[in-house]
mmCIF file of C-alpha atoms in Angstrom:
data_model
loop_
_atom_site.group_PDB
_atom_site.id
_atom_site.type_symbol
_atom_site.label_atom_id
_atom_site.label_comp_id
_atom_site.label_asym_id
_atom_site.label_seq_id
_atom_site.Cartn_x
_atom_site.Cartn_y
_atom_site.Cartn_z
ATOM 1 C CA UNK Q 213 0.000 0.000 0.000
ATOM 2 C CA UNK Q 214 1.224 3.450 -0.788
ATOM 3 C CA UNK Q 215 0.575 7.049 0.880
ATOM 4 C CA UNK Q 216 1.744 10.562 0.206
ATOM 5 C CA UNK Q 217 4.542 11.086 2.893
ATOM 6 C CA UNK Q 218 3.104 14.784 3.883
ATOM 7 C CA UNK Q 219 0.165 12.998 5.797
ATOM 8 C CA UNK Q 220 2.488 11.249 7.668
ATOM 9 C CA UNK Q 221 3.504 13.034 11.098
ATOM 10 C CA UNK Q 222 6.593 10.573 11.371
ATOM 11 C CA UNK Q 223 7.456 10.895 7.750
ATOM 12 C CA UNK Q 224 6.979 14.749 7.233
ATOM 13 C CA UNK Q 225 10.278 15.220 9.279
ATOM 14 C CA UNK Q 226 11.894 13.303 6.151
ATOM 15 C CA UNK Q 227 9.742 13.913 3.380
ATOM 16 C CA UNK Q 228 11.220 15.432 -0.022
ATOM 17 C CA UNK Q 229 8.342 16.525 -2.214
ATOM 18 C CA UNK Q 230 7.439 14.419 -5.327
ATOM 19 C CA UNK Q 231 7.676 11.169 -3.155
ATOM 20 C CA UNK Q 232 4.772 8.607 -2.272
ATOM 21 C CA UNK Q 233 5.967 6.363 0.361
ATOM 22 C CA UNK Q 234 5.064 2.429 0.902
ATOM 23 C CA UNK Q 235 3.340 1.249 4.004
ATOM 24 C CA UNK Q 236 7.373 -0.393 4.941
ATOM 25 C CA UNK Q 237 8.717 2.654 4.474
ATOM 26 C CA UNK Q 238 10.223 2.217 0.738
ATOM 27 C CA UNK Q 239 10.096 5.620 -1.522
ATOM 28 C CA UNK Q 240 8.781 5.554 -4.885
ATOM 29 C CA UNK Q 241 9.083 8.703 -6.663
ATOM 30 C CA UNK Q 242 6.476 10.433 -8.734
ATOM 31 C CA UNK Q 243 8.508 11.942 -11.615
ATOM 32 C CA UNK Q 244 8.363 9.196 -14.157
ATOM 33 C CA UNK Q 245 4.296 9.164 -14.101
ATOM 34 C CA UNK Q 246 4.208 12.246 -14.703
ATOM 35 C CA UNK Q 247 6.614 12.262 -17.061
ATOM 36 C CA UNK Q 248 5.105 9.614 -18.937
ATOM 37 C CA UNK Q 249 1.521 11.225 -18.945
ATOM 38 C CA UNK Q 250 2.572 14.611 -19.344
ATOM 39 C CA UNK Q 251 5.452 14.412 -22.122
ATOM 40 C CA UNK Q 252 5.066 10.718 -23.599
ATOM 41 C CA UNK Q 253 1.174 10.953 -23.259
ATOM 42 C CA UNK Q 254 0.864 7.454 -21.818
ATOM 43 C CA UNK Q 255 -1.974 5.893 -20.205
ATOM 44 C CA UNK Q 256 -0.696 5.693 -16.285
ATOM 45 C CA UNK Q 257 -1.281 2.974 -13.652
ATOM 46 C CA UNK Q 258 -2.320 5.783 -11.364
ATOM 47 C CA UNK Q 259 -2.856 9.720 -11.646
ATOM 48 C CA UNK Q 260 0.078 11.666 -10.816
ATOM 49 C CA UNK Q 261 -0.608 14.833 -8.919
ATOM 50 C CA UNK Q 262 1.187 18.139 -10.608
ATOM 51 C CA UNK Q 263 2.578 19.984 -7.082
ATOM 52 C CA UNK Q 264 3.716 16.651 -5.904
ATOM 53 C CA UNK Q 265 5.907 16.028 -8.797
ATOM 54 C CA UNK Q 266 6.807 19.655 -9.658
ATOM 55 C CA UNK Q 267 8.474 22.795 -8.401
ATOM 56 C CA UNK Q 268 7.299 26.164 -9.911
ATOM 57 C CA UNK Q 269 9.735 29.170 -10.346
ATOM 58 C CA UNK Q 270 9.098 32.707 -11.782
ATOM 59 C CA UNK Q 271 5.353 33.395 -11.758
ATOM 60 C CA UNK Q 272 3.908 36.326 -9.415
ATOM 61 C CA UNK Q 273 7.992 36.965 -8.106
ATOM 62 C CA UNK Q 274 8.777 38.412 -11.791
ATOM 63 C CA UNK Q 275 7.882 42.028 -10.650
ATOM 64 C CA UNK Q 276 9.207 43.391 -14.080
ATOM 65 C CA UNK Q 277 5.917 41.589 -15.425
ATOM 66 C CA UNK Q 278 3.458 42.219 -12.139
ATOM 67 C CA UNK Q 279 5.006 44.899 -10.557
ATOM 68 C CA UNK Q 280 6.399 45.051 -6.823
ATOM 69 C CA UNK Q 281 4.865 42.641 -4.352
ATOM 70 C CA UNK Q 282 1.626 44.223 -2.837
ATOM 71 C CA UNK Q 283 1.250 46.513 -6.127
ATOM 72 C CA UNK Q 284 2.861 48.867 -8.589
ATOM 73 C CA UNK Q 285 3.986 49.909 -11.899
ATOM 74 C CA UNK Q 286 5.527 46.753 -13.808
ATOM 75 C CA UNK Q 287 8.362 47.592 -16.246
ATOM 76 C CA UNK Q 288 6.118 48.078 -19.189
ATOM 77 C CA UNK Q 289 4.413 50.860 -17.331
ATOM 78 C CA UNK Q 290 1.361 48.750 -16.763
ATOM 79 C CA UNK Q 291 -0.098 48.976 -12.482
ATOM 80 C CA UNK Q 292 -0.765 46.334 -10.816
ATOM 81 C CA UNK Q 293 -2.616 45.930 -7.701
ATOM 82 C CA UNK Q 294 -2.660 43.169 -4.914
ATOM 83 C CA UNK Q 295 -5.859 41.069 -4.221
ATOM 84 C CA UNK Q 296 -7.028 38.790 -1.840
ATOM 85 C CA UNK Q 297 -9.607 37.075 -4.685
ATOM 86 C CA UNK Q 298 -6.886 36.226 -6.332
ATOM 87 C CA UNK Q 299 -5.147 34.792 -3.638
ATOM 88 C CA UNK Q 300 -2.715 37.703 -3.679
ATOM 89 C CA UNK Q 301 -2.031 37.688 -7.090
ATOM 90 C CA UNK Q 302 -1.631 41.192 -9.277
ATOM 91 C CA UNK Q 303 -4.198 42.123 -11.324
ATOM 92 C CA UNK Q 304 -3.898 45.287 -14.358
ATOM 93 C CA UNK Q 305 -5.706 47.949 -12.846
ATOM 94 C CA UNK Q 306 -6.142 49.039 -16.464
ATOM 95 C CA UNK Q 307 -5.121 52.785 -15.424
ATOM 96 C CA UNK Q 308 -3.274 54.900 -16.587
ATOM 97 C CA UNK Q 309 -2.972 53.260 -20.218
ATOM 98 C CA UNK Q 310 0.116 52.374 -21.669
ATOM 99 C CA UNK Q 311 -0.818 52.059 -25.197
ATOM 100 C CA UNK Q 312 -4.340 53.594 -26.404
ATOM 101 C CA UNK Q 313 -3.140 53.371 -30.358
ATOM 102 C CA UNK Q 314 -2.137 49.469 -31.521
ATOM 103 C CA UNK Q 315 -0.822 51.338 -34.265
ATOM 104 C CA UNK Q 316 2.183 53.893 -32.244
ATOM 105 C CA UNK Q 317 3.382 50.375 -30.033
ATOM 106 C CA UNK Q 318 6.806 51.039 -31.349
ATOM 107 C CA UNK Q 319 6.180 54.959 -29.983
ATOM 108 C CA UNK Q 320 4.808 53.709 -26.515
ATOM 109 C CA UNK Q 321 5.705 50.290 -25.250
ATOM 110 C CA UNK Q 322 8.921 49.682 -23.864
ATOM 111 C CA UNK Q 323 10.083 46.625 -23.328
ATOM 112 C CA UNK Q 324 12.233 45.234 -19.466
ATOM 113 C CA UNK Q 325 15.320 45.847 -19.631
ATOM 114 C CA UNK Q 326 16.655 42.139 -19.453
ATOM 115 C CA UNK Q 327 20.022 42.492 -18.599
ATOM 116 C CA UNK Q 328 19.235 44.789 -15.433
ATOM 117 C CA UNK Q 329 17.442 41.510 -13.902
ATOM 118 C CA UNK Q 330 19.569 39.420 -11.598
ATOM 119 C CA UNK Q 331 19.287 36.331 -13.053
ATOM 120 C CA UNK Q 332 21.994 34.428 -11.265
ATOM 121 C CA UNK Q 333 20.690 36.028 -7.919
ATOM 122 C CA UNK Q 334 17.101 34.815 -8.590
ATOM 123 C CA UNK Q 335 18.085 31.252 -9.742
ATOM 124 C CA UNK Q 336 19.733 31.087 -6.168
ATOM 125 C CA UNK Q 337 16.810 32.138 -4.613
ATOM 126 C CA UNK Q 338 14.360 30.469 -5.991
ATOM 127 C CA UNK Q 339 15.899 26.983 -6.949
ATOM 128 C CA UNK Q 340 16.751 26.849 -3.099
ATOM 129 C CA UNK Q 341 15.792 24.015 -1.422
ATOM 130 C CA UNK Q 342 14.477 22.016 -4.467
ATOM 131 C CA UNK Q 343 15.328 18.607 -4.938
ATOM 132 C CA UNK Q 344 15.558 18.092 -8.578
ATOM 133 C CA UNK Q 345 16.289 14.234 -8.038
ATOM 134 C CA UNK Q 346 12.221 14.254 -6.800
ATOM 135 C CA UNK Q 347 10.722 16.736 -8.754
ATOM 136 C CA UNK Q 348 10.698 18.937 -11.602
ATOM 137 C CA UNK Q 349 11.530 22.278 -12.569
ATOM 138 C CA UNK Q 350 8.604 24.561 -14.066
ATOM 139 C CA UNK Q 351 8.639 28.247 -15.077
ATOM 140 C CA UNK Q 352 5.659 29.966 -15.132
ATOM 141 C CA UNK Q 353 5.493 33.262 -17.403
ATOM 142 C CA UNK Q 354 2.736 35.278 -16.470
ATOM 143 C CA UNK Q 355 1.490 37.726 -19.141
ATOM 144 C CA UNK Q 356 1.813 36.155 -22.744
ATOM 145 C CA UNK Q 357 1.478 37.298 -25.901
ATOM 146 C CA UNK Q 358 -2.787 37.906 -25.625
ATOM 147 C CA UNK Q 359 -2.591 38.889 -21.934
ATOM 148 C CA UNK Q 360 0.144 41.661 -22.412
ATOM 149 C CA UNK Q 361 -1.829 42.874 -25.469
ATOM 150 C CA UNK Q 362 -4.527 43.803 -23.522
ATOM 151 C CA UNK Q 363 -2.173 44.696 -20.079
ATOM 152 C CA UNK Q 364 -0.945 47.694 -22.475
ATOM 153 C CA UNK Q 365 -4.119 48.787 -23.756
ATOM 154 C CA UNK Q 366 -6.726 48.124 -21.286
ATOM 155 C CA UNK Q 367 -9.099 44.854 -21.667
ATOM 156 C CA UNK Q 368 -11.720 46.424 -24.127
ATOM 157 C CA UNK Q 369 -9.429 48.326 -26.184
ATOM 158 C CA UNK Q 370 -7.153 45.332 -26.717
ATOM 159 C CA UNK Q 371 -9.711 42.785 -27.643
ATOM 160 C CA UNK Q 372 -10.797 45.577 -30.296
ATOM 161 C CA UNK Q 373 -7.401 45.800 -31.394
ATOM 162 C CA UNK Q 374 -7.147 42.230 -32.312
ATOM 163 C CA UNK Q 375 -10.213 42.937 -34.972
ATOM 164 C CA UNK Q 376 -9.696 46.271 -35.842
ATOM 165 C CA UNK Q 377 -6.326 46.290 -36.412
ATOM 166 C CA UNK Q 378 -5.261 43.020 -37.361
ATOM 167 C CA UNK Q 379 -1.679 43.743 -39.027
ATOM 168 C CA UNK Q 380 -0.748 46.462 -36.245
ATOM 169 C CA UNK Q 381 -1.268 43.522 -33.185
ATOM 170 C CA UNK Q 382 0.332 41.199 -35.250
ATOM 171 C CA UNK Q 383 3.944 43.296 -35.088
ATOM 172 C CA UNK Q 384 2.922 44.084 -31.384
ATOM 173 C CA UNK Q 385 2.395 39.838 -30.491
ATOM 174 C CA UNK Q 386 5.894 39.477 -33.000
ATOM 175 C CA UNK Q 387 7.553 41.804 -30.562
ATOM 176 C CA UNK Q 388 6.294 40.650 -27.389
ATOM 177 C CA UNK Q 389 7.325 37.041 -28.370
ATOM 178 C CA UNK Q 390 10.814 38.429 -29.577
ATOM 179 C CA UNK Q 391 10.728 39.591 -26.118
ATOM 180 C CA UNK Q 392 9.681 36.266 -24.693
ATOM 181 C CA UNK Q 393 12.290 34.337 -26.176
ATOM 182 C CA UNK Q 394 15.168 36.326 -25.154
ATOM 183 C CA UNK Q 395 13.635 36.204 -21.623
ATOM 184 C CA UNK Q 396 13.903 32.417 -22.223
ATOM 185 C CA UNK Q 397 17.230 32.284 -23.062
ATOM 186 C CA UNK Q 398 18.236 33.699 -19.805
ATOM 187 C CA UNK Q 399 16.086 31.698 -18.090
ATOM 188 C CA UNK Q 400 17.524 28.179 -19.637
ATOM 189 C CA UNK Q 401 20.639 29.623 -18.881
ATOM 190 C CA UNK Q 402 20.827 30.178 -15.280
ATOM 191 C CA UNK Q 403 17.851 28.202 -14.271
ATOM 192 C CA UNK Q 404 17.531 25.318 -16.392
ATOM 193 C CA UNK Q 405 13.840 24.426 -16.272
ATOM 194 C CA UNK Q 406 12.479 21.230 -17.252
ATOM 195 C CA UNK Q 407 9.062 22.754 -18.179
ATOM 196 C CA UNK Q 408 8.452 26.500 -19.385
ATOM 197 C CA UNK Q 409 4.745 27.475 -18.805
ATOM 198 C CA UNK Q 410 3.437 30.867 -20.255
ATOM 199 C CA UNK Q 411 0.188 32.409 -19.030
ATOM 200 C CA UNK Q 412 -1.829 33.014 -21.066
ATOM 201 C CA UNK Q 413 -5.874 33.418 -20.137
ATOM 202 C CA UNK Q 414 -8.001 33.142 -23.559
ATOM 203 C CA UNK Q 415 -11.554 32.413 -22.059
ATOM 204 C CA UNK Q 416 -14.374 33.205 -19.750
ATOM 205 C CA UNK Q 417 -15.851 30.213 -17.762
ATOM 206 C CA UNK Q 418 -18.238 30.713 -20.725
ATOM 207 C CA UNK Q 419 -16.850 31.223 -24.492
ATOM 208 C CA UNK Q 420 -13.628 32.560 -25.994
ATOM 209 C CA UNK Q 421 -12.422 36.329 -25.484
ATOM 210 C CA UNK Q 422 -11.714 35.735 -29.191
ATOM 211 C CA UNK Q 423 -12.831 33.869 -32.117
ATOM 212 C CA UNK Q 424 -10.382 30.756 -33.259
ATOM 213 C CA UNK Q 425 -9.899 31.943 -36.391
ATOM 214 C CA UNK Q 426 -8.343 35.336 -34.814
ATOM 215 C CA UNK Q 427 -6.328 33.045 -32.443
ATOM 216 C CA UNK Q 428 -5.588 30.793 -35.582
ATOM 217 C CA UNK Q 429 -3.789 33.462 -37.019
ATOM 218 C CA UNK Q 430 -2.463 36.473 -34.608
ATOM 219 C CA UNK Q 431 -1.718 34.594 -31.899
ATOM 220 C CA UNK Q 432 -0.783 30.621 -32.558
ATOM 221 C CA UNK Q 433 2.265 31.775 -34.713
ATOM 222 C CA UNK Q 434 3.551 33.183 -31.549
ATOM 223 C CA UNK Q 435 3.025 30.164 -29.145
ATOM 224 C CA UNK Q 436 4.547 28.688 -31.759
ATOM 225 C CA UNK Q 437 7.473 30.852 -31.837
ATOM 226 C CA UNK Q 438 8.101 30.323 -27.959
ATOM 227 C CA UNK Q 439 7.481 26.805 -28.108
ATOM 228 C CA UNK Q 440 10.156 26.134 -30.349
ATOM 229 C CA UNK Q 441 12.601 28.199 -29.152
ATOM 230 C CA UNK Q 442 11.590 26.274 -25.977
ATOM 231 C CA UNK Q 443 12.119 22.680 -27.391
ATOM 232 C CA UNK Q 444 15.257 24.061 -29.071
ATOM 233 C CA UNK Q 445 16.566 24.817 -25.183
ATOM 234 C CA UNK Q 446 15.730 21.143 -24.094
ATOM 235 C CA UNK Q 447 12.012 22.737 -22.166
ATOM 236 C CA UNK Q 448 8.825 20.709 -22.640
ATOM 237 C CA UNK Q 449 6.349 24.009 -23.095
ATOM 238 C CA UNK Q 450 2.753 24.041 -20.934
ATOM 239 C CA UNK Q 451 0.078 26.318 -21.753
ATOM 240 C CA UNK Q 452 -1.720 28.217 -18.746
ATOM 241 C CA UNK Q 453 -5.287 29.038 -19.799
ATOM 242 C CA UNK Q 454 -8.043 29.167 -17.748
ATOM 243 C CA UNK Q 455 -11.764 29.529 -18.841
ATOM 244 C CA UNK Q 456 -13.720 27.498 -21.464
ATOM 245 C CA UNK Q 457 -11.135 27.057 -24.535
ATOM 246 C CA UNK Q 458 -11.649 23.551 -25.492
ATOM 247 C CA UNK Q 459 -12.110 24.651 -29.058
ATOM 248 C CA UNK Q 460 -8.814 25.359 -29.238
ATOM 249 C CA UNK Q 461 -7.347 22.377 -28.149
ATOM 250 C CA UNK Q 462 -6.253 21.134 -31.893
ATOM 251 C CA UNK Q 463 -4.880 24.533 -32.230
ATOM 252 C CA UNK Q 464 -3.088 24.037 -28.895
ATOM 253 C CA UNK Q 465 -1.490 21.005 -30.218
ATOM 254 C CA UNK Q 466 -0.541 22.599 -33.549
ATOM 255 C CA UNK Q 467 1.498 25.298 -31.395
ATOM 256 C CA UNK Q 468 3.285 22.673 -30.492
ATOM 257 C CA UNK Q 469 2.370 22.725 -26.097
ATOM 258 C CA UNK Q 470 3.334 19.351 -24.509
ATOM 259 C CA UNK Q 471 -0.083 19.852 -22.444
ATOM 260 C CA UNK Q 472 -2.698 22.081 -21.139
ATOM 261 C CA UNK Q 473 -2.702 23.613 -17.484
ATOM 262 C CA UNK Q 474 -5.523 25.113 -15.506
ATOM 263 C CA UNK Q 475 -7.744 23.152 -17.226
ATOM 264 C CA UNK Q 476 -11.647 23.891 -15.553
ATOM 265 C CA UNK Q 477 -14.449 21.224 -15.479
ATOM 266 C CA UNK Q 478 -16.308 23.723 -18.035
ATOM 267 C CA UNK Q 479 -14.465 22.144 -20.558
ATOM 268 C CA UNK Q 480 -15.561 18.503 -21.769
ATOM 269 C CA UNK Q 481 -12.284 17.318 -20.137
ATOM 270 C CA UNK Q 482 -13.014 13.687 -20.417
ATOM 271 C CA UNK Q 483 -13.823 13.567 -23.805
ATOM 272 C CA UNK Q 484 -10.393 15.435 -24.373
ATOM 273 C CA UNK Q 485 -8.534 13.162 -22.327
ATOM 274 C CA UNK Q 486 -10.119 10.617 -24.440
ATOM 275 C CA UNK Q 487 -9.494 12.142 -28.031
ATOM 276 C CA UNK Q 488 -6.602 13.657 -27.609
ATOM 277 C CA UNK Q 489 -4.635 12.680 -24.591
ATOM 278 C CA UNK Q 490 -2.413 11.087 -26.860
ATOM 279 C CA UNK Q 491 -1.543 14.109 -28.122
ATOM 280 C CA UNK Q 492 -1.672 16.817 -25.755
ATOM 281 C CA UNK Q 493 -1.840 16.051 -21.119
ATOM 282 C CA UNK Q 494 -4.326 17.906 -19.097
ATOM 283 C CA UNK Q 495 -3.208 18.841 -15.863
ATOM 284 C CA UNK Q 496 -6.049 20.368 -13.555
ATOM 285 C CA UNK Q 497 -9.480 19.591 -13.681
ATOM 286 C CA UNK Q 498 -10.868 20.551 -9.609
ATOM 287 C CA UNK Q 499 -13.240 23.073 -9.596
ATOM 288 C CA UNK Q 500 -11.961 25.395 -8.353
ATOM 289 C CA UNK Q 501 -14.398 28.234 -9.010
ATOM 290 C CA UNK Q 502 -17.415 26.221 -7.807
ATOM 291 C CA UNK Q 503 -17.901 25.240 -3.676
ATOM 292 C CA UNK Q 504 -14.887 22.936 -3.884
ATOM 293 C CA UNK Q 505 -12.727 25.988 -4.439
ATOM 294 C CA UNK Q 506 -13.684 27.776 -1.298
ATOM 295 C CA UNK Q 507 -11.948 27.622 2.193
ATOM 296 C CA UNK Q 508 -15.609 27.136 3.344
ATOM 297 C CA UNK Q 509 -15.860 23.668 1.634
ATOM 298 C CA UNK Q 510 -15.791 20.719 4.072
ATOM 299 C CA UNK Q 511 -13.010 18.373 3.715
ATOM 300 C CA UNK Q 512 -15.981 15.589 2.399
ATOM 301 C CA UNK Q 513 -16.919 18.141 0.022
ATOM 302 C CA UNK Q 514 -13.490 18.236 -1.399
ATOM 303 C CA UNK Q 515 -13.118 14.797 -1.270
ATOM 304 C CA UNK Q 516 -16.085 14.092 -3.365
ATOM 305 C CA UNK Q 517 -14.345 16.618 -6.077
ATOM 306 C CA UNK Q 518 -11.317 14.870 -5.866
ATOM 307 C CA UNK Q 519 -12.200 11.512 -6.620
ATOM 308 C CA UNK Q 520 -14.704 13.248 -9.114
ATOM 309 C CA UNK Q 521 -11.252 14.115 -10.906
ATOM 310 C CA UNK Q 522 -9.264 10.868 -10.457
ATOM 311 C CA UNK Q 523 -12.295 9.104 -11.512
ATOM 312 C CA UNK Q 524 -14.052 10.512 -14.832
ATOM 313 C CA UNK Q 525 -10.746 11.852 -16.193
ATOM 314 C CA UNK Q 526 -8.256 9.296 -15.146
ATOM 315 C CA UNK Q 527 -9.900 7.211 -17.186
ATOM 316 C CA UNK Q 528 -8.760 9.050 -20.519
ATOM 317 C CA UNK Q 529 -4.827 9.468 -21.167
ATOM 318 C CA UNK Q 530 -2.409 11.897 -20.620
ATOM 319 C CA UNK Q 531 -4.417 13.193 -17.468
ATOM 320 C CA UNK Q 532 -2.875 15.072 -14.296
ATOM 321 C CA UNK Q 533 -4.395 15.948 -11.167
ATOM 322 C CA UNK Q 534 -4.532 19.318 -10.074
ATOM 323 C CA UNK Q 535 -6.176 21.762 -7.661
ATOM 324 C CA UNK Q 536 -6.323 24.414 -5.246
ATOM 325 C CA UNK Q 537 -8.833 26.737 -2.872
ATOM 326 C CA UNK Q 538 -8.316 30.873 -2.399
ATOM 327 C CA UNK Q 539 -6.720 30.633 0.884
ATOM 328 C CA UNK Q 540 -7.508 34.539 1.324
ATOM 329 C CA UNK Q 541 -6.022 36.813 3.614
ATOM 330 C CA UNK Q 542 -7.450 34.220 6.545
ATOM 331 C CA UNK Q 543 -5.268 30.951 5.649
ATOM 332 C CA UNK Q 544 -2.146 29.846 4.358
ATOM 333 C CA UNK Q 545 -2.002 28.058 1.431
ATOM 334 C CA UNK Q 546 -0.970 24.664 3.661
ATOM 335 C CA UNK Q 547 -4.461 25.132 5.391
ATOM 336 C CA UNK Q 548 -5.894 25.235 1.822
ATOM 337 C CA UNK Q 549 -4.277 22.501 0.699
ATOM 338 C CA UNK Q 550 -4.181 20.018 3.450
ATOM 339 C CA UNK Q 551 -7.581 18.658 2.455
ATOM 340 C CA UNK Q 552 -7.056 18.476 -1.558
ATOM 341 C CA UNK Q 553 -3.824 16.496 -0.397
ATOM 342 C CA UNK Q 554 -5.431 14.121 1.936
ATOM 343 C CA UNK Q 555 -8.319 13.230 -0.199
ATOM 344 C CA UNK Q 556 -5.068 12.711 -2.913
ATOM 345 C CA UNK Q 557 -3.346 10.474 -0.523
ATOM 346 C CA UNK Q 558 -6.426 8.751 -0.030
ATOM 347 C CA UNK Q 559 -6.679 7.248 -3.667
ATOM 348 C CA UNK Q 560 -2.912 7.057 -3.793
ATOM 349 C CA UNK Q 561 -3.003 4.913 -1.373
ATOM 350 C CA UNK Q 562 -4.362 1.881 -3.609
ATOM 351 C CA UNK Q 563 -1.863 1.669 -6.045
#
């Protein structure tokens, strides 16, 4: 029998992360599942769980993308501001605007300086303490190509700028992705990822912010772009994007992602894991936007969304478990997790 070492008081002392543990104390470790569902899109014995096999760098702590911690100007110019719906993420305040022309970017955007950044600082920082014998190494790059788009120009404007001026967003996405890429190559160098994941949020819990065929052909090229300069640094690339995007999902796998993160239950996600899982992984799948997502959930309630997860889209392929609750300003995330983990450990537990 096998458990997740966390839930153990005895074992926590001794516990690296990525590791389930056997009942006699033996240590299995959970890379190679989700290796093999993630990047060789395999059908598993069991579903691996994403924060148990991987380590995330970058994200929210790259304030020359989401400005200071607790809110501020990023280094585009765009302001940011803390909040506790967002677990403490930054969100675009969406005042003052950068960029209220698409056509006069190459008057008004400026891009981070990337040689001011302290790369070889940060990689000390924040690879501390991870054991890349037990789990992986992700980076997570908020603000893509779409997202930064509309960062500069304010939400409205920028989805109108995607229609309205077509050829004008296309050299703004080309030069955010040139950006991108040399950001990249900084990163591989002095961090070394395993897995590079942009951010990039396309959807609303109910439709697409934009049609397929715009994505088809402003945006793709660009995933594209980073994704190859990504395999061409040894990086698996994983695509953040939350809301209801399944209809991109052959797209998605044209760009060339290894898999899909965030992935909600509005999206048909078993029939995806069943289509395509050989294809593209989907990591995610708890709702965490419904009851299940709130600190006020009862640990059965959670349970029952768990094993919802494990059971209707472990069936397919290529499928990883992942989720999370809004701690707030109340909890830490350990208190917010504790329950998603022990329900986890639960069906671990039988393989």
């Amino acid at each position: 029998m096998w458990r997740i070492c966390c839930l153990s008081s005895t074992s926590a002392r001794t516990k690296k992360p990525g590791d389930l543990c056997g009942g006699d104390g033996a240590v299995r470790n959970d890379k190679e599942t989700f290796w093999a569902a993630v990047v060789a899109h395999q059908k598993t014995d069991y579903v691996p769980m994403y924060s148990l096999a991987v380590a995330n760098i970058g994200g929210q702590r790259e304030w020359w993308e989401n400005g200071p911690s607790g809110g501020g100007k990023d280094a585009f110019g765009v302001a940011w501001a803390g909040t506790e719906s967002a677990g403490g993420a930054g969100v675009p305040l969406g005042n003052p605007i950068v960029l209220e022309d698409v056509t006069r970017w190459e008057e008004r955007v400026s891009f981070p300086d990337l040689d001011a950044i302290p790369w070889r600082d940060l990689a000390d920082a924040w690879l501390a303490g991870i054991d890349r014998e037990r789990q992986y190494v992700n980076y997570s790059a908020y603000n893509a190509q779409f997202e930064r788009v509309t960062h500069l120009m304010g939400f409205v404007e920028g989805l109108c700028a995607f229609t309205e001026e077509p050829e004008a967003t296309a050299a703004l996405l080309r030069a955010i992705t040139d950006y991108k890429i040399a950001a990249l190559e900084r990163i591989s160098h002095y961090m070394h990822p395993d897995f590079y994941t942009p951010f990039d949020d396309l959807a609303t819990q109910r439709s697409l912010f934009i049609s397929p065929a715009v994505y088809r052909a402003l945006v793709l090229p660009e995933h594209r772009r980073v994704n190859d300069a990504c395999r061409a640094l040894g990086i698996q690339p994983i695509l953040h994007c939350c809301g209801r995007c399944e209809a991109l999902i052959e797209d998605f796998i044209d760009a060339g992602f290894t898999a899909w993160a965030s992935a909600q239950p509005v999206n048909d996600i078993a029939r995806i894991t069943r289509d395509y899982g050989g294809r593209i992984a989907v990591i995610g799948g708890y709702d965490t936007n419904g009851v299940p997502g709130t600190m006020e959930a009862s640990d059965a309630a959670v349970a029952d969304e768990v094993d919802r997860c494990l059971t209707q889209y472990g069936a397919g392929t290529g499928y990883v478990f992942s989720g999370m609750r809004m701690p707030g300003a109340r909890h830490s995330r350990d208190e917010a997790m504790a329950p998603i983990l022990k329900a986890y450990g639960a069906y671990a537990a039988r393989f």
